[in-house]
CSV table of C-alpha atoms and ligand atoms in Angstrom, one decimal:
chain,number,residue,atom,x,y,z
A,33,MET,CA,-0.2,0.2,-0.2
A,34,PRO,CA,1.7,3.5,-0.7
A,35,PRO,CA,2.1,6.1,2.2
A,36,GLU,CA,-0.9,7.1,3.1
A,37,ALA,CA,-0.4,11.0,1.9
A,38,VAL,CA,0.7,9.6,-1.7
A,39,ARG,CA,-2.8,7.9,-1.3
A,40,ALA,CA,-4.5,11.0,0.4
A,41,GLY,CA,-2.7,13.6,-2.3
A,42,PHE,CA,-1.7,12.6,-5.7
A,43,PHE,CA,-5.1,12.1,-6.6
A,44,PRO,CA,-6.2,15.8,-6.0
A,45,GLN,CA,-2.8,17.5,-7.3
A,46,LEU,CA,-2.3,15.6,-10.3
A,47,VAL,CA,-5.9,16.4,-11.5
A,48,ARG,CA,-5.3,20.2,-10.6
A,49,TRP,CA,-2.3,20.4,-12.5
A,50,GLN,CA,-3.7,18.8,-15.3
A,51,ALA,CA,-6.3,21.2,-15.7
A,52,GLN,CA,-3.6,24.6,-15.3
A,53,HIS,CA,-0.5,22.9,-16.8
A,54,GLY,CA,-1.5,19.0,-18.4
A,55,ARG,CA,-1.6,18.9,-23.0
A,56,HIS,CA,-5.0,20.3,-23.8
A,57,GLY,CA,-6.4,20.0,-27.4
A,58,LEU,CA,-4.8,17.3,-28.7
A,59,PRO,CA,-7.1,16.3,-31.8
A,60,TRP,CA,-8.2,12.9,-29.9
A,61,GLN,CA,-8.4,14.9,-26.4
A,62,GLY,CA,-12.0,16.3,-25.2
A,63,THR,CA,-13.8,13.5,-26.6
A,64,ARG,CA,-15.5,10.4,-24.9
A,65,ASP,CA,-15.5,8.5,-28.1
A,66,PRO,CA,-14.4,5.0,-26.9
A,67,TYR,CA,-14.0,4.3,-31.4
A,68,ARG,CA,-11.4,8.1,-31.0
A,69,VAL,CA,-9.7,7.0,-28.1
A,70,TRP,CA,-9.1,3.9,-28.8
A,71,LEU,CA,-7.6,4.5,-31.8
A,72,SER,CA,-5.5,7.3,-30.6
A,73,GLU,CA,-3.8,4.8,-28.0
A,74,ILE,CA,-2.9,2.1,-30.3
A,75,MET,CA,-1.3,4.9,-32.4
A,76,LEU,CA,0.8,6.4,-29.7
A,77,GLN,CA,2.0,3.1,-29.0
A,78,GLN,CA,5.6,2.8,-29.7
A,79,THR,CA,5.2,6.3,-31.6
A,80,GLN,CA,5.1,9.8,-31.1
A,81,VAL,CA,2.7,11.6,-31.2
A,82,SER,CA,4.6,14.4,-33.8
A,83,THR,CA,3.9,11.1,-35.5
A,84,VAL,CA,0.5,10.1,-34.3
A,85,LEU,CA,-1.7,13.6,-35.4
A,86,ALA,CA,-0.3,13.5,-39.6
A,87,TYR,CA,-2.0,10.0,-39.1
A,88,TYR,CA,-4.8,9.7,-36.7
A,89,PRO,CA,-7.2,12.7,-39.2
A,90,ARG,CA,-6.4,10.9,-42.1
A,91,PHE,CA,-7.3,7.3,-40.8
A,92,LEU,CA,-10.4,9.3,-39.4
A,93,ALA,CA,-11.0,11.1,-42.5
A,94,ARG,CA,-11.1,7.7,-44.6
A,95,PHE,CA,-12.6,5.1,-41.1
A,96,PRO,CA,-15.1,7.6,-38.8
A,97,ASP,CA,-15.8,4.5,-37.1
A,98,VAL,CA,-16.2,1.6,-35.9
A,99,ALA,CA,-18.6,0.0,-39.0
A,100,SER,CA,-16.4,1.5,-41.4
A,101,LEU,CA,-13.0,-0.2,-40.1
A,102,ALA,CA,-14.8,-3.1,-39.8
A,103,ALA,CA,-16.5,-3.7,-43.3
A,104,ALA,CA,-13.0,-2.7,-44.6
A,105,PRO,CA,-10.6,-4.8,-46.4
A,106,LEU,CA,-7.2,-5.6,-44.5
A,107,ASP,CA,-4.9,-4.6,-46.9
A,108,ASP,CA,-6.5,-1.0,-47.1
A,109,VAL,CA,-6.5,-0.7,-43.3
A,110,LEU,CA,-2.3,-1.5,-43.7
A,111,ALA,CA,-2.6,0.9,-46.6
A,112,LEU,CA,-3.0,3.8,-44.3
A,113,TRP,CA,-1.1,2.5,-41.6
A,114,SER,CA,2.2,2.3,-43.6
A,115,GLY,CA,4.6,4.6,-41.7
A,116,LEU,CA,3.5,4.0,-38.4
A,117,GLY,CA,5.6,0.4,-37.8
A,118,TYR,CA,5.0,-2.6,-35.8
A,119,TYR,CA,1.9,-3.4,-38.6
A,120,SER,CA,0.9,-6.0,-35.7
A,121,ARG,CA,-0.9,-3.2,-34.0
A,122,ALA,CA,-2.6,-2.6,-37.4
A,123,ARG,CA,-3.7,-6.2,-38.0
A,124,HIS,CA,-5.5,-6.3,-34.6
A,125,LEU,CA,-7.0,-3.5,-35.2
A,126,HIS,CA,-8.7,-4.6,-37.7
A,127,ARG,CA,-9.8,-7.4,-35.9
A,128,CYS,CA,-11.1,-5.8,-32.7
A,129,ALA,CA,-13.4,-3.5,-35.0
A,130,GLN,CA,-14.3,-6.6,-36.2
A,131,GLN,CA,-14.7,-8.4,-32.8
A,132,VAL,CA,-17.0,-4.9,-31.9
A,133,VAL,CA,-19.1,-5.3,-34.3
A,134,ALA,CA,-19.9,-9.3,-34.2
A,135,GLU,CA,-19.9,-9.5,-30.7
A,136,TRP,CA,-20.9,-6.1,-29.2
A,137,GLY,CA,-23.2,-4.4,-31.5
A,138,GLY,CA,-20.9,-1.9,-32.8
A,139,ALA,CA,-20.7,-0.2,-29.5
A,140,PHE,CA,-17.4,-0.6,-27.3
A,141,PRO,CA,-18.5,-2.5,-23.9
A,142,PRO,CA,-17.8,-0.1,-20.9
A,143,ARG,CA,-16.0,-1.9,-18.6
A,144,SER,CA,-12.2,-2.4,-18.8
A,145,ALA,CA,-11.9,-6.0,-17.8
A,146,ASP,CA,-14.7,-6.6,-20.9
A,147,LEU,CA,-12.2,-4.2,-23.4
A,148,GLN,CA,-9.0,-6.4,-22.1
A,149,THR,CA,-10.5,-9.4,-23.8
A,150,LEU,CA,-10.5,-7.1,-27.8
A,151,SER,CA,-8.0,-7.9,-29.7
A,152,GLY,CA,-5.1,-6.0,-29.2
A,153,ILE,CA,-5.7,-4.1,-26.2
A,154,GLY,CA,-4.2,-4.6,-22.8
A,155,ARG,CA,-4.5,-3.8,-19.5
A,156,SER,CA,-3.1,-0.6,-19.6
A,157,THR,CA,-5.2,0.5,-22.8
A,158,ALA,CA,-8.4,-0.8,-22.3
A,159,ALA,CA,-7.8,0.8,-18.5
A,160,ALA,CA,-6.9,4.2,-20.5
A,161,ILE,CA,-10.4,3.8,-22.5
A,162,ALA,CA,-12.7,2.8,-20.0
A,163,SER,CA,-11.4,5.8,-17.2
A,164,PHE,CA,-11.7,8.8,-20.1
A,165,CYS,CA,-14.9,6.9,-22.1
A,166,PHE,CA,-16.9,6.0,-18.9
A,167,GLY,CA,-15.4,7.5,-15.6
A,168,GLU,CA,-14.0,3.8,-14.4
A,169,PRO,CA,-12.2,4.4,-11.5
A,170,VAL,CA,-9.2,1.8,-12.8
A,171,SER,CA,-5.1,3.3,-13.4
A,172,ILE,CA,-3.2,2.9,-16.5
A,173,LEU,CA,0.1,1.6,-16.1
A,174,ASP,CA,2.0,2.0,-19.8
A,175,GLY,CA,5.9,2.5,-19.6
A,176,ASN,CA,6.3,6.4,-18.6
A,177,VAL,CA,3.5,5.6,-16.2
A,178,LYS,CA,6.1,2.8,-14.8
A,179,ARG,CA,8.2,5.4,-14.3
A,180,VAL,CA,6.9,7.5,-12.6
A,181,LEU,CA,5.1,5.3,-10.4
A,182,THR,CA,8.1,3.8,-9.6
A,183,ARG,CA,9.7,7.3,-9.1
A,184,LEU,CA,7.1,8.8,-6.7
A,185,LEU,CA,7.1,5.5,-4.4
A,186,ALA,CA,10.9,4.5,-4.7
A,187,PHE,CA,9.7,1.3,-6.1
A,188,ASP,CA,13.0,-1.1,-6.8
A,189,GLY,CA,11.8,-4.4,-7.9
A,190,ASP,CA,12.8,-5.7,-11.7
A,191,LEU,CA,10.1,-5.5,-13.7
A,192,ALA,CA,11.5,-7.6,-15.6
A,193,VAL,CA,9.9,-10.1,-13.1
A,194,ALA,CA,6.5,-10.9,-13.5
A,195,ALA,CA,5.5,-10.0,-9.7
A,196,GLN,CA,7.3,-7.1,-9.2
A,197,GLU,CA,5.3,-5.3,-12.3
A,198,LYS,CA,1.6,-7.0,-10.8
A,199,ALA,CA,3.2,-5.3,-7.6
A,200,LEU,CA,3.4,-2.4,-9.2
A,201,TRP,CA,0.1,-3.0,-10.6
A,202,ALA,CA,-1.8,-3.1,-7.1
A,203,LEU,CA,-0.1,0.0,-6.3
A,204,ALA,CA,-1.4,1.9,-9.3
A,205,GLN,CA,-5.1,1.4,-8.5
A,206,ALA,CA,-4.4,1.8,-4.6
A,207,LEU,CA,-3.9,5.7,-5.9
A,208,VAL,CA,-7.2,5.9,-7.4
A,209,PRO,CA,-10.4,6.5,-5.1
A,210,ASP,CA,-13.0,4.5,-4.4
A,211,GLN,CA,-15.3,6.5,-6.6
A,212,PRO,CA,-13.9,9.3,-8.4
A,213,GLU,CA,-15.9,11.9,-10.3
A,214,PRO,CA,-16.1,10.4,-13.6
A,215,ALA,CA,-14.5,13.3,-15.2
A,216,GLU,CA,-11.9,13.9,-13.1
A,217,MET,CA,-10.7,10.3,-13.2
A,218,ALA,CA,-10.5,11.0,-17.2
A,219,ARG,CA,-7.9,13.7,-15.9
A,220,TYR,CA,-6.1,12.2,-13.8
A,221,THR,CA,-5.8,9.8,-16.3
A,222,GLN,CA,-3.8,12.3,-18.8
A,223,GLY,CA,-2.8,13.9,-16.0
A,224,LEU,CA,-0.4,10.4,-15.8
A,225,MET,CA,0.1,10.3,-19.1
A,226,ASP,CA,1.0,14.1,-19.5
A,227,LEU,CA,3.6,13.9,-15.7
A,228,GLY,CA,5.3,11.0,-18.4
A,229,ALA,CA,5.5,12.7,-21.4
A,230,THR,CA,7.0,16.2,-20.3
A,231,VAL,CA,7.5,16.5,-16.7
A,232,CYS,CA,9.2,13.3,-14.9
A,233,THR,CA,11.1,12.4,-18.7
A,234,ARG,CA,13.7,9.5,-18.4
A,235,SER,CA,16.6,10.8,-17.8
A,236,GLN,CA,16.6,14.8,-16.6
A,237,PRO,CA,12.9,14.8,-14.6
A,238,GLN,CA,11.8,18.1,-14.3
A,239,CYS,CA,11.0,17.7,-10.4
A,240,LEU,CA,11.0,21.5,-9.5
A,241,LEU,CA,7.9,21.5,-12.6
A,242,CYS,CA,6.3,18.4,-10.9
A,243,PRO,CA,3.2,18.5,-8.0
A,244,ALA,CA,3.8,15.6,-6.8
A,245,GLN,CA,7.4,17.0,-5.9
A,246,THR,CA,6.9,17.0,-2.3
A,247,LEU,CA,5.2,13.8,-1.7
A,248,CYS,CA,8.0,11.9,-4.2
A,249,ALA,CA,10.0,9.3,-2.2
A,250,ALA,CA,13.1,9.2,-5.2
A,251,ARG,CA,13.4,13.1,-4.9
A,252,ALA,CA,13.7,12.7,-0.8
A,253,GLN,CA,16.4,10.1,-2.0
A,254,GLY,CA,18.1,12.6,-4.0
A,255,ARG,CA,17.8,9.7,-7.1
A,256,PRO,CA,14.9,10.1,-9.5
A,257,THR,CA,16.8,8.1,-12.0
A,258,ALA,CA,17.5,4.8,-9.8
A,259,PHE,CA,13.8,3.8,-11.4
A,260,PRO,CA,13.0,2.0,-12.9
A,261,VAL,CA,14.5,-1.3,-12.1
A,262,LYS,CA,14.8,-3.1,-15.1
A,263,THR,CA,17.8,-5.8,-15.3
A,264,ARG,CA,17.0,-7.8,-18.6
A,265,LYS,CA,18.7,-6.0,-21.2
A,266,LEU,CA,16.9,-6.2,-25.1
A,267,LEU,CA,19.0,-8.6,-27.2
A,268,ARG,CA,18.9,-7.4,-30.7
A,269,ARG,CA,20.2,-9.8,-33.2
A,270,THR,CA,21.2,-8.2,-36.7
A,271,GLU,CA,20.1,-9.6,-39.7
A,272,ALA,CA,21.1,-9.1,-43.6
A,273,TRP,CA,18.5,-9.0,-46.1
A,274,TRP,CA,19.2,-8.9,-50.0
A,275,LEU,CA,16.8,-6.2,-51.8
A,276,LEU,CA,16.0,-7.8,-54.7
A,277,VAL,CA,14.6,-4.1,-56.9
A,278,TRP,CA,13.2,-5.5,-60.2
A,279,ARG,CA,13.5,-1.8,-62.6
A,280,ARG,CA,11.4,-2.5,-65.9
A,281,PRO,CA,12.6,0.8,-68.2
A,282,ASP,CA,9.4,2.6,-67.4
A,283,GLY,CA,10.6,3.0,-63.9
A,284,ALA,CA,7.9,0.7,-62.2
A,285,VAL,CA,9.6,-1.4,-59.9
A,286,TRP,CA,8.1,-4.5,-58.3
A,287,LEU,CA,7.0,-5.3,-55.6
A,288,GLN,CA,5.5,-8.8,-54.1
A,289,GLN,CA,3.0,-8.9,-50.5
A,290,ARG,CA,4.7,-10.7,-48.0
A,291,PRO,CA,3.9,-13.5,-46.0
A,292,GLN,CA,0.6,-13.0,-43.4
A,293,THR,CA,3.1,-13.7,-40.4
A,294,GLY,CA,6.5,-12.4,-39.5
A,295,ILE,CA,8.5,-9.3,-40.2
A,296,TRP,CA,6.6,-6.7,-42.5
A,297,SER,CA,3.9,-9.3,-42.6
A,298,GLY,CA,0.8,-8.5,-45.2
A,299,LEU,CA,2.8,-5.6,-46.7
A,300,PHE,CA,4.5,-5.4,-50.1
A,301,ALA,CA,8.1,-5.2,-50.3
A,302,PHE,CA,10.5,-6.5,-52.5
A,303,PRO,CA,12.2,-9.6,-52.4
A,304,VAL,CA,14.2,-10.9,-49.7
A,305,LEU,CA,17.3,-13.4,-50.1
A,306,ALA,CA,19.4,-14.3,-47.7
A,307,GLY,CA,22.9,-13.0,-49.7
A,308,ARG,CA,24.2,-11.1,-52.1
A,309,ASP,CA,24.6,-14.6,-54.3
A,310,GLU,CA,21.4,-16.5,-53.8
A,311,LEU,CA,19.9,-12.6,-55.0
A,312,LEU,CA,22.3,-12.8,-58.5
A,313,ALA,CA,20.9,-16.3,-59.0
A,314,ALA,CA,17.5,-15.2,-58.8
A,315,ALA,CA,17.8,-12.9,-60.9
A,316,GLN,CA,19.6,-15.0,-63.3
A,317,THR,CA,22.0,-12.0,-64.2
A,318,ALA,CA,25.6,-11.2,-64.1
A,319,PRO,CA,27.3,-8.7,-61.3
A,320,GLU,CA,27.8,-5.8,-63.8
A,321,ARG,CA,24.2,-5.4,-65.0
A,322,VAL,CA,23.5,-4.9,-61.0
A,323,VAL,CA,23.1,-1.6,-58.9
A,324,GLU,CA,23.9,-2.6,-56.2
A,325,HIS,CA,22.3,0.9,-53.8
A,326,PRO,CA,24.0,1.5,-50.4
A,327,VAL,CA,22.8,-0.1,-47.7
A,328,LEU,CA,19.8,1.2,-44.9
A,329,ARG,CA,20.1,0.4,-41.7
A,330,HIS,CA,16.1,-0.6,-39.9
A,331,SER,CA,16.1,-1.1,-36.6
A,332,LEU,CA,12.9,-3.4,-34.5
A,333,THR,CA,12.4,-4.4,-31.1
A,334,HIS,CA,14.1,-7.3,-31.8
A,335,ARG,CA,16.1,-7.7,-34.4
A,336,GLU,CA,18.8,-4.8,-36.5
A,337,LEU,CA,18.2,-5.2,-40.3
A,338,LEU,CA,20.8,-4.2,-42.9
A,339,LEU,CA,18.9,-3.7,-46.0
A,340,TYR,CA,20.9,-4.1,-49.3
A,341,PRO,CA,18.8,-3.3,-52.2
A,342,VAL,CA,20.6,-3.6,-55.0
A,343,GLU,CA,18.4,-3.0,-58.4
A,344,VAL,CA,18.3,-5.6,-61.6
A,345,PRO,CA,16.7,-4.1,-65.2
A,346,TRP,CA,13.8,-5.8,-66.2
A,347,ARG,CA,13.4,-6.2,-69.8
A,348,GLY,CA,10.9,-9.5,-70.1
A,349,VAL,CA,7.4,-9.7,-70.3
A,350,GLY,CA,4.5,-9.7,-67.6
A,351,GLU,CA,5.6,-11.1,-64.6
A,352,PRO,CA,9.4,-12.3,-63.0
A,353,PRO,CA,10.8,-15.4,-62.0
A,354,LEU,CA,10.0,-15.0,-58.1
A,355,ALA,CA,6.4,-14.7,-58.6
A,356,GLY,CA,4.6,-16.9,-56.1
A,357,VAL,CA,1.3,-17.2,-54.8
A,358,LEU,CA,0.8,-14.1,-53.4
A,359,PRO,CA,-0.2,-10.9,-54.7
A,360,THR,CA,2.7,-9.1,-57.0
A,361,ARG,CA,2.6,-5.6,-58.5
A,362,TRP,CA,4.7,-2.9,-61.3
A,363,VAL,CA,4.2,0.1,-59.1
A,364,LYS,CA,5.6,3.5,-60.0
A,365,GLY,CA,5.8,7.1,-58.3
A,366,PRO,CA,3.3,7.9,-56.5
A,367,GLU,CA,0.6,5.0,-56.5
A,368,ALA,CA,3.2,2.8,-54.8
A,369,LEU,CA,1.9,5.1,-52.0
A,370,ASP,CA,-2.0,3.7,-51.7
A,371,LEU,CA,-0.6,-0.1,-50.7
A,372,GLY,CA,1.1,-1.3,-47.2
A,373,LEU,CA,4.7,-1.2,-48.0
A,374,PRO,CA,7.1,-1.1,-45.1
A,375,ALA,CA,8.2,2.4,-43.7
A,376,PRO,CA,12.2,2.5,-44.7
A,377,LEU,CA,11.2,1.1,-49.0
A,378,ARG,CA,8.1,3.7,-48.7
A,379,THR,CA,10.7,6.3,-47.6
A,380,TRP,CA,14.1,4.8,-49.7
A,381,LEU,CA,11.6,4.7,-52.8
A,382,LEU,CA,10.1,8.6,-52.7
A,383,ALA,CA,13.6,9.7,-52.2
A,384,ARG,CA,14.4,7.6,-56.1
A,385,TRP,CA,11.4,9.1,-57.1
A,386,ALA,CA,12.0,12.5,-56.4
A,387,ALA,CA,15.3,11.8,-57.2
B,55,SF4,S1,9.1,14.6,-7.9
B,55,SF4,FE1,10.3,14.4,-10.0
B,55,SF4,S2,11.0,12.6,-10.1
B,55,SF4,FE2,9.6,12.8,-8.6
B,55,SF4,S3,7.5,12.1,-9.8
B,55,SF4,FE3,8.0,14.3,-9.9
B,55,SF4,S4,9.1,15.0,-11.4
B,55,SF4,FE4,9.4,12.5,-11.3
């Protein structure tokens, strides 16, 4: 249980602070529409606010409600998501919309426990939707909030250990009063997000601006950045991917949809080969006939990809020999941008076409 002073003081102080100093006016604020809140929460996972600001209105213009999203082909959803990364989010989003329509009559359930049963909605996202839209007194606990609360409470349990994370969830919930006003509950949730994003930042917390400065145990100990404690380091494996870029005389390049599982699943990309020799063999061409472009680095959660684009002229008719069962396209210029493309390939193609 958190100390009594923190239990009594943190919630009202954060609510007051959010009203005066928190973020206001983001396009997904000021609404209690669960569809809009849910969409913003999913987009904001692992993605900067500045990036989401460009995608969010575009997505809403195309899919204004859960029914239109549920009825859309997955490829259309992936195309609109193109560039946001972590494409499994888009697939879950689509599946979740279909569940809401099929199982809940087209309206999101109001309770966080029910929201968690939907595809792609974890405990913290469910709490965000339920507290913002329905005033349910449940705490969120995303990465930023873990940082704030471990500092506030000087919680030094190792968050790589499931039992410690569970203990922090219990502490987070204990900070929420039993029956807050729904509007205050929503403001508290927003306050937690704002505090983590703007004041209690990872390496330079601005404790003098913090509404919790008199309550904060880490500050009292003079070591805010000692929290959170998480021992397990992320191991990232490096992999080389050779990209076979068949190019027609008119400038069109050949893309192939990737399988529905694995990296870039369901997106359109160049055929991937394991090495340069394999690529030349697949293209049935000699080294002097190809153009090798500089390597591109692309970091994923568990992998560092080194992408080697190799351009091969195509003077044949129809499809290159690698065509399989998955859909393929010849694309030229901006029409490729209507397809779901992995972010590094989209950037690379845009630069090539602009040159
Ligand atoms: S006082 Fe400092 S360390 Fe504590 S919650 Fe506020 S910003 Fe974070």
